Amino acid sequence: MTRRAILEDPDPRLRLPSEPVDRFDASLAQLVEDLCDTLYAGSAIGLSAPQIDDRRRVLVMDLSRQRTAPQVFVNPTILSRGAARGLVEESCLSLPGVSAKVMRAVQLRAAARDAAGRPFERDLADMEAVCLQHEMDHLDGVLFTDRLSLLRRLGLRLVAGRASRAAA
Ligand SMILES: [Zn+2]
C-alpha cells in the first residue's frame, strides 16, 4: 500500500500536460495501484496521475457506496457529450478547502483503455460524468477553478490570495 503525496496548487507541475501511455507494463500497474491507494486513503471520488506527480494520462475514480469498485481510465477521450449541462459542486485534493459549482455536461460517452491496455467505451451520467471531466482536465493541466468566472474566483478569494502572497 503506497499512499503518495498530493501536489497542491500553485505547484507548477499541476499545470503540465500529461503524455499518452504507450506501455502497459508493471510501471503502469504500479501507478494505478498507487492512485487507488491514495484515493482510498481519503474521501475523494477521483484522482489523476499528475496530482501524484506522474505525467501519464491515467485517472481513477470510484463513486460506489462501498468504495470497492475503482474505474481506471488510461488515455481517456470523450466521444460525445449530451446536450444537458448542470452546475455541480466540485472540490479537489489539489485545492484544499475550496469548493464551487462548475457547469459541465452531465451525460457523456467516453473511450479509454484499462490498465492491461484493453480498450473500452462507457456511458457516464451525473456525478460520474462530472468526475471524469474534472480528472481529465488535470491531464491537460487545468484546475476546476479555471472554469469559474473571474468574479466567482474573486468570491473564493483565490485571486486575492495570490495577490497578497505575491505582495508578501
Ligand atoms: Zn482535482
PDB file of C-alpha atoms and ligand atoms in Angstrom:
ATOM      1  CA  MET A   1       0.000   0.000   0.000  1.00  0.00           C
ATOM      2  CA  THR A   2       1.567   3.209  -1.146  1.00  0.00           C
ATOM      3  CA  ARG A   3      -0.164   6.441  -0.392  1.00  0.00           C
ATOM      4  CA  ARG A   4       1.526   9.103  -2.471  1.00  0.00           C
ATOM      5  CA  ALA A   5       1.842  12.808  -1.653  1.00  0.00           C
ATOM      6  CA  ILE A   6      -0.655  15.011  -3.495  1.00  0.00           C
ATOM      7  CA  LEU A   7       0.599  18.128  -5.268  1.00  0.00           C
ATOM      8  CA  GLU A   8      -1.289  21.283  -4.327  1.00  0.00           C
ATOM      9  CA  ASP A   9      -1.970  24.487  -6.242  1.00  0.00           C
ATOM     10  CA  PRO A  10       0.041  26.602  -7.133  1.00  0.00           C
ATOM     11  CA  ASP A  11       2.585  23.811  -7.760  1.00  0.00           C
ATOM     12  CA  PRO A  12       3.626  24.350 -11.415  1.00  0.00           C
ATOM     13  CA  ARG A  13       3.741  20.580 -12.018  1.00  0.00           C
ATOM     14  CA  LEU A  14      -0.090  20.588 -11.874  1.00  0.00           C
ATOM     15  CA  ARG A  15      -0.032  22.793 -14.991  1.00  0.00           C
ATOM     16  CA  LEU A  16       1.967  20.461 -17.238  1.00  0.00           C
ATOM     17  CA  PRO A  17       0.103  18.450 -19.891  1.00  0.00           C
ATOM     18  CA  SER A  18       0.360  14.686 -19.444  1.00  0.00           C
ATOM     19  CA  GLU A  19       1.590  12.233 -22.076  1.00  0.00           C
ATOM     20  CA  PRO A  20      -0.371   9.332 -23.594  1.00  0.00           C
ATOM     21  CA  VAL A  21       0.510   5.908 -22.214  1.00  0.00           C
ATOM     22  CA  ASP A  22       2.094   3.574 -24.763  1.00  0.00           C
ATOM     23  CA  ARG A  23       3.498   0.930 -22.431  1.00  0.00           C
ATOM     24  CA  PHE A  24       1.040  -1.174 -20.453  1.00  0.00           C
ATOM     25  CA  ASP A  25       3.677  -2.603 -18.163  1.00  0.00           C
ATOM     26  CA  ALA A  26       4.443  -3.180 -14.478  1.00  0.00           C
ATOM     27  CA  SER A  27       5.216   0.509 -14.015  1.00  0.00           C
ATOM     28  CA  LEU A  28       1.707   1.414 -15.191  1.00  0.00           C
ATOM     29  CA  ALA A  29       0.169  -1.228 -12.917  1.00  0.00           C
ATOM     30  CA  GLN A  30       2.104   0.290 -10.013  1.00  0.00           C
ATOM     31  CA  LEU A  31       0.860   3.773 -10.900  1.00  0.00           C
ATOM     32  CA  VAL A  32      -2.758   2.551 -10.948  1.00  0.00           C
ATOM     33  CA  GLU A  33      -2.267   0.812  -7.599  1.00  0.00           C
ATOM     34  CA  ASP A  34      -0.748   3.953  -6.067  1.00  0.00           C
ATOM     35  CA  LEU A  35      -3.595   6.091  -7.436  1.00  0.00           C
ATOM     36  CA  CYS A  36      -6.164   3.751  -5.876  1.00  0.00           C
ATOM     37  CA  ASP A  37      -4.300   3.559  -2.554  1.00  0.00           C
ATOM     38  CA  THR A  38      -4.062   7.354  -2.425  1.00  0.00           C
ATOM     39  CA  LEU A  39      -7.725   7.778  -3.446  1.00  0.00           C
ATOM     40  CA  TYR A  40      -8.975   5.358  -0.798  1.00  0.00           C
ATOM     41  CA  ALA A  41      -6.792   6.929   1.907  1.00  0.00           C
ATOM     42  CA  GLY A  42      -9.115   9.946   1.721  1.00  0.00           C
ATOM     43  CA  SER A  43     -12.714  10.638   0.826  1.00  0.00           C
ATOM     44  CA  ALA A  44     -12.273  11.935  -2.732  1.00  0.00           C
ATOM     45  CA  ILE A  45     -14.117  10.280  -5.627  1.00  0.00           C
ATOM     46  CA  GLY A  46     -11.387  10.694  -8.233  1.00  0.00           C
ATOM     47  CA  LEU A  47      -7.660  11.183  -8.652  1.00  0.00           C
ATOM     48  CA  SER A  48      -5.415  11.791 -11.650  1.00  0.00           C
ATOM     49  CA  ALA A  49      -1.778  10.840 -12.169  1.00  0.00           C
ATOM     50  CA  PRO A  50      -0.436  14.422 -12.353  1.00  0.00           C
ATOM     51  CA  GLN A  51      -1.767  15.052  -8.847  1.00  0.00           C
ATOM     52  CA  ILE A  52       0.736  12.482  -7.577  1.00  0.00           C
ATOM     53  CA  ASP A  53       3.478  13.865  -9.816  1.00  0.00           C
ATOM     54  CA  ASP A  54       3.280  11.384 -12.710  1.00  0.00           C
ATOM     55  CA  ARG A  55       2.969  12.679 -16.276  1.00  0.00           C
ATOM     56  CA  ARG A  56       0.963   9.772 -17.730  1.00  0.00           C
ATOM     57  CA  ARG A  57      -2.654  10.145 -18.903  1.00  0.00           C
ATOM     58  CA  VAL A  58      -4.204   7.971 -16.215  1.00  0.00           C
ATOM     59  CA  LEU A  59      -7.015   8.579 -13.745  1.00  0.00           C
ATOM     60  CA  VAL A  60      -9.056   6.556 -11.304  1.00  0.00           C
ATOM     61  CA  MET A  61     -12.472   7.193  -9.826  1.00  0.00           C
ATOM     62  CA  ASP A  62     -14.862   5.366  -7.559  1.00  0.00           C
ATOM     63  CA  LEU A  63     -18.357   6.637  -6.840  1.00  0.00           C
ATOM     64  CA  SER A  64     -19.645   3.368  -5.416  1.00  0.00           C
ATOM     65  CA  ARG A  65     -21.136   3.434  -1.942  1.00  0.00           C
ATOM     66  CA  GLN A  66     -18.748   0.797  -0.619  1.00  0.00           C
ATOM     67  CA  ARG A  67     -15.748   2.313  -2.469  1.00  0.00           C
ATOM     68  CA  THR A  68     -14.790  -1.107  -3.753  1.00  0.00           C
ATOM     69  CA  ALA A  69     -15.294  -0.544  -7.495  1.00  0.00           C
ATOM     70  CA  PRO A  70     -12.447   1.558  -8.899  1.00  0.00           C
ATOM     71  CA  GLN A  71     -12.804   2.666 -12.510  1.00  0.00           C
ATOM     72  CA  VAL A  72      -9.453   3.030 -14.254  1.00  0.00           C
ATOM     73  CA  PHE A  73      -9.152   5.211 -17.356  1.00  0.00           C
ATOM     74  CA  VAL A  74      -5.898   5.182 -19.350  1.00  0.00           C
ATOM     75  CA  ASN A  75      -5.678   7.633 -22.283  1.00  0.00           C
ATOM     76  CA  PRO A  76      -9.321   8.694 -21.834  1.00  0.00           C
ATOM     77  CA  THR A  77     -11.176  10.621 -24.512  1.00  0.00           C
ATOM     78  CA  ILE A  78     -14.749  11.907 -24.626  1.00  0.00           C
ATOM     79  CA  LEU A  79     -16.553  10.601 -27.702  1.00  0.00           C
ATOM     80  CA  SER A  80     -19.732  12.623 -27.248  1.00  0.00           C
ATOM     81  CA  ARG A  81     -21.433  14.881 -24.750  1.00  0.00           C
ATOM     82  CA  GLY A  82     -25.177  15.074 -24.207  1.00  0.00           C
ATOM     83  CA  ALA A  83     -26.872  18.446 -24.557  1.00  0.00           C
ATOM     84  CA  ALA A  84     -27.769  18.579 -20.865  1.00  0.00           C
ATOM     85  CA  ARG A  85     -25.438  20.552 -18.642  1.00  0.00           C
ATOM     86  CA  GLY A  86     -25.544  21.029 -14.916  1.00  0.00           C
ATOM     87  CA  LEU A  87     -23.963  23.073 -12.140  1.00  0.00           C
ATOM     88  CA  VAL A  88     -22.379  20.630  -9.730  1.00  0.00           C
ATOM     89  CA  GLU A  89     -20.371  21.433  -6.607  1.00  0.00           C
ATOM     90  CA  GLU A  90     -16.743  20.350  -7.064  1.00  0.00           C
ATOM     91  CA  SER A  91     -13.727  20.193  -4.844  1.00  0.00           C
ATOM     92  CA  CYS A  92     -10.211  18.925  -5.418  1.00  0.00           C
ATOM     93  CA  LEU A  93      -7.459  17.281  -3.378  1.00  0.00           C
ATOM     94  CA  SER A  94      -5.048  19.739  -5.010  1.00  0.00           C
ATOM     95  CA  LEU A  95      -7.104  22.752  -3.847  1.00  0.00           C
ATOM     96  CA  PRO A  96      -7.766  22.034  -0.166  1.00  0.00           C
ATOM     97  CA  GLY A  97     -10.674  23.933   1.333  1.00  0.00           C
ATOM     98  CA  VAL A  98     -12.006  25.228  -1.989  1.00  0.00           C
ATOM     99  CA  SER A  99     -15.329  24.166  -3.481  1.00  0.00           C
ATOM    100  CA  ALA A 100     -17.503  25.747  -6.136  1.00  0.00           C
ATOM    101  CA  LYS A 101     -20.152  24.882  -8.678  1.00  0.00           C
ATOM    102  CA  VAL A 102     -18.923  24.263 -12.202  1.00  0.00           C
ATOM    103  CA  MET A 103     -21.066  23.982 -15.360  1.00  0.00           C
ATOM    104  CA  ARG A 104     -20.377  20.734 -17.197  1.00  0.00           C
ATOM    105  CA  ALA A 105     -22.023  18.115 -19.364  1.00  0.00           C
ATOM    106  CA  VAL A 106     -23.923  15.627 -17.201  1.00  0.00           C
ATOM    107  CA  GLN A 107     -24.049  12.878 -19.800  1.00  0.00           C
ATOM    108  CA  LEU A 108     -21.235  11.651 -21.990  1.00  0.00           C
ATOM    109  CA  ARG A 109     -19.693   8.656 -23.695  1.00  0.00           C
ATOM    110  CA  ALA A 110     -16.015   8.061 -23.009  1.00  0.00           C
ATOM    111  CA  ALA A 111     -13.402   5.791 -24.514  1.00  0.00           C
ATOM    112  CA  ALA A 112     -10.231   4.662 -22.749  1.00  0.00           C
ATOM    113  CA  ARG A 113      -8.025   1.649 -22.078  1.00  0.00           C
ATOM    114  CA  ASP A 114      -7.798  -0.300 -18.863  1.00  0.00           C
ATOM    115  CA  ALA A 115      -4.522  -0.976 -17.043  1.00  0.00           C
ATOM    116  CA  ALA A 116      -3.898  -4.015 -19.269  1.00  0.00           C
ATOM    117  CA  GLY A 117      -4.370  -1.979 -22.451  1.00  0.00           C
ATOM    118  CA  ARG A 118      -7.823  -3.304 -23.332  1.00  0.00           C
ATOM    119  CA  PRO A 119      -9.963  -0.593 -24.989  1.00  0.00           C
ATOM    120  CA  PHE A 120     -13.462   0.088 -23.716  1.00  0.00           C
ATOM    121  CA  GLU A 121     -16.269   2.605 -24.113  1.00  0.00           C
ATOM    122  CA  ARG A 122     -18.561   3.666 -21.287  1.00  0.00           C
ATOM    123  CA  ASP A 123     -21.612   5.894 -20.838  1.00  0.00           C
ATOM    124  CA  LEU A 124     -21.375   8.098 -17.752  1.00  0.00           C
ATOM    125  CA  ALA A 125     -24.023  10.310 -16.175  1.00  0.00           C
ATOM    126  CA  ASP A 126     -24.344  12.856 -13.380  1.00  0.00           C
ATOM    127  CA  MET A 127     -21.509  12.798 -10.821  1.00  0.00           C
ATOM    128  CA  GLU A 128     -19.579  10.135 -12.738  1.00  0.00           C
ATOM    129  CA  ALA A 129     -19.650  12.293 -15.870  1.00  0.00           C
ATOM    130  CA  VAL A 130     -18.638  15.366 -13.871  1.00  0.00           C
ATOM    131  CA  CYS A 131     -15.853  13.494 -12.086  1.00  0.00           C
ATOM    132  CA  LEU A 132     -14.386  12.173 -15.337  1.00  0.00           C
ATOM    133  CA  GLN A 133     -14.331  15.671 -16.859  1.00  0.00           C
ATOM    134  CA  HIS A 134     -12.701  17.098 -13.707  1.00  0.00           C
ATOM    135  CA  GLU A 135      -9.992  14.402 -13.704  1.00  0.00           C
ATOM    136  CA  MET A 136      -9.435  14.679 -17.469  1.00  0.00           C
ATOM    137  CA  ASP A 137      -8.868  18.412 -17.002  1.00  0.00           C
ATOM    138  CA  HIS A 138      -5.952  17.546 -14.695  1.00  0.00           C
ATOM    139  CA  LEU A 139      -4.359  15.595 -17.570  1.00  0.00           C
ATOM    140  CA  ASP A 140      -4.333  18.874 -19.516  1.00  0.00           C
ATOM    141  CA  GLY A 141      -3.052  20.988 -16.634  1.00  0.00           C
ATOM    142  CA  VAL A 142      -6.461  22.523 -15.935  1.00  0.00           C
ATOM    143  CA  LEU A 143      -7.934  23.005 -12.436  1.00  0.00           C
ATOM    144  CA  PHE A 144     -11.667  23.325 -11.821  1.00  0.00           C
ATOM    145  CA  THR A 145     -11.272  26.885 -10.588  1.00  0.00           C
ATOM    146  CA  ASP A 146     -10.005  27.798 -14.087  1.00  0.00           C
ATOM    147  CA  ARG A 147     -13.552  27.182 -15.278  1.00  0.00           C
ATOM    148  CA  LEU A 148     -15.080  29.802 -12.950  1.00  0.00           C
ATOM    149  CA  SER A 149     -15.627  33.402 -13.913  1.00  0.00           C
ATOM    150  CA  LEU A 150     -13.219  35.988 -12.555  1.00  0.00           C
ATOM    151  CA  LEU A 151     -15.994  37.277 -10.313  1.00  0.00           C
ATOM    152  CA  ARG A 152     -16.529  33.857  -8.788  1.00  0.00           C
ATOM    153  CA  ARG A 153     -12.807  33.308  -8.362  1.00  0.00           C
ATOM    154  CA  LEU A 154     -12.665  36.623  -6.517  1.00  0.00           C
ATOM    155  CA  GLY A 155     -15.512  35.348  -4.374  1.00  0.00           C
ATOM    156  CA  LEU A 156     -13.350  32.374  -3.447  1.00  0.00           C
ATOM    157  CA  ARG A 157     -10.525  34.803  -2.716  1.00  0.00           C
ATOM    158  CA  LEU A 158      -8.260  32.838  -4.978  1.00  0.00           C
ATOM    159  CA  VAL A 159      -7.173  35.883  -6.902  1.00  0.00           C
ATOM    160  CA  ALA A 160      -6.891  37.960  -3.733  1.00  0.00           C
ATOM    161  CA  GLY A 161      -4.917  35.197  -2.045  1.00  0.00           C
ATOM    162  CA  ARG A 162      -2.453  35.018  -4.899  1.00  0.00           C
ATOM    163  CA  ALA A 163      -2.093  38.787  -4.981  1.00  0.00           C
ATOM    164  CA  SER A 164      -1.350  39.019  -1.276  1.00  0.00           C
ATOM    165  CA  ARG A 165       1.161  36.166  -1.489  1.00  0.00           C
ATOM    166  CA  ALA A 166       2.845  37.865  -4.424  1.00  0.00           C
ATOM    167  CA  ALA A 167       2.992  41.101  -2.435  1.00  0.00           C
ATOM    168  CA  ALA A 168       4.399  39.466   0.693  1.00  0.00           C
TER     169      ALA A 168
HETATM  170 ZN    ZN B   1      -8.993  17.654  -8.865  1.00  0.00          ZN
END
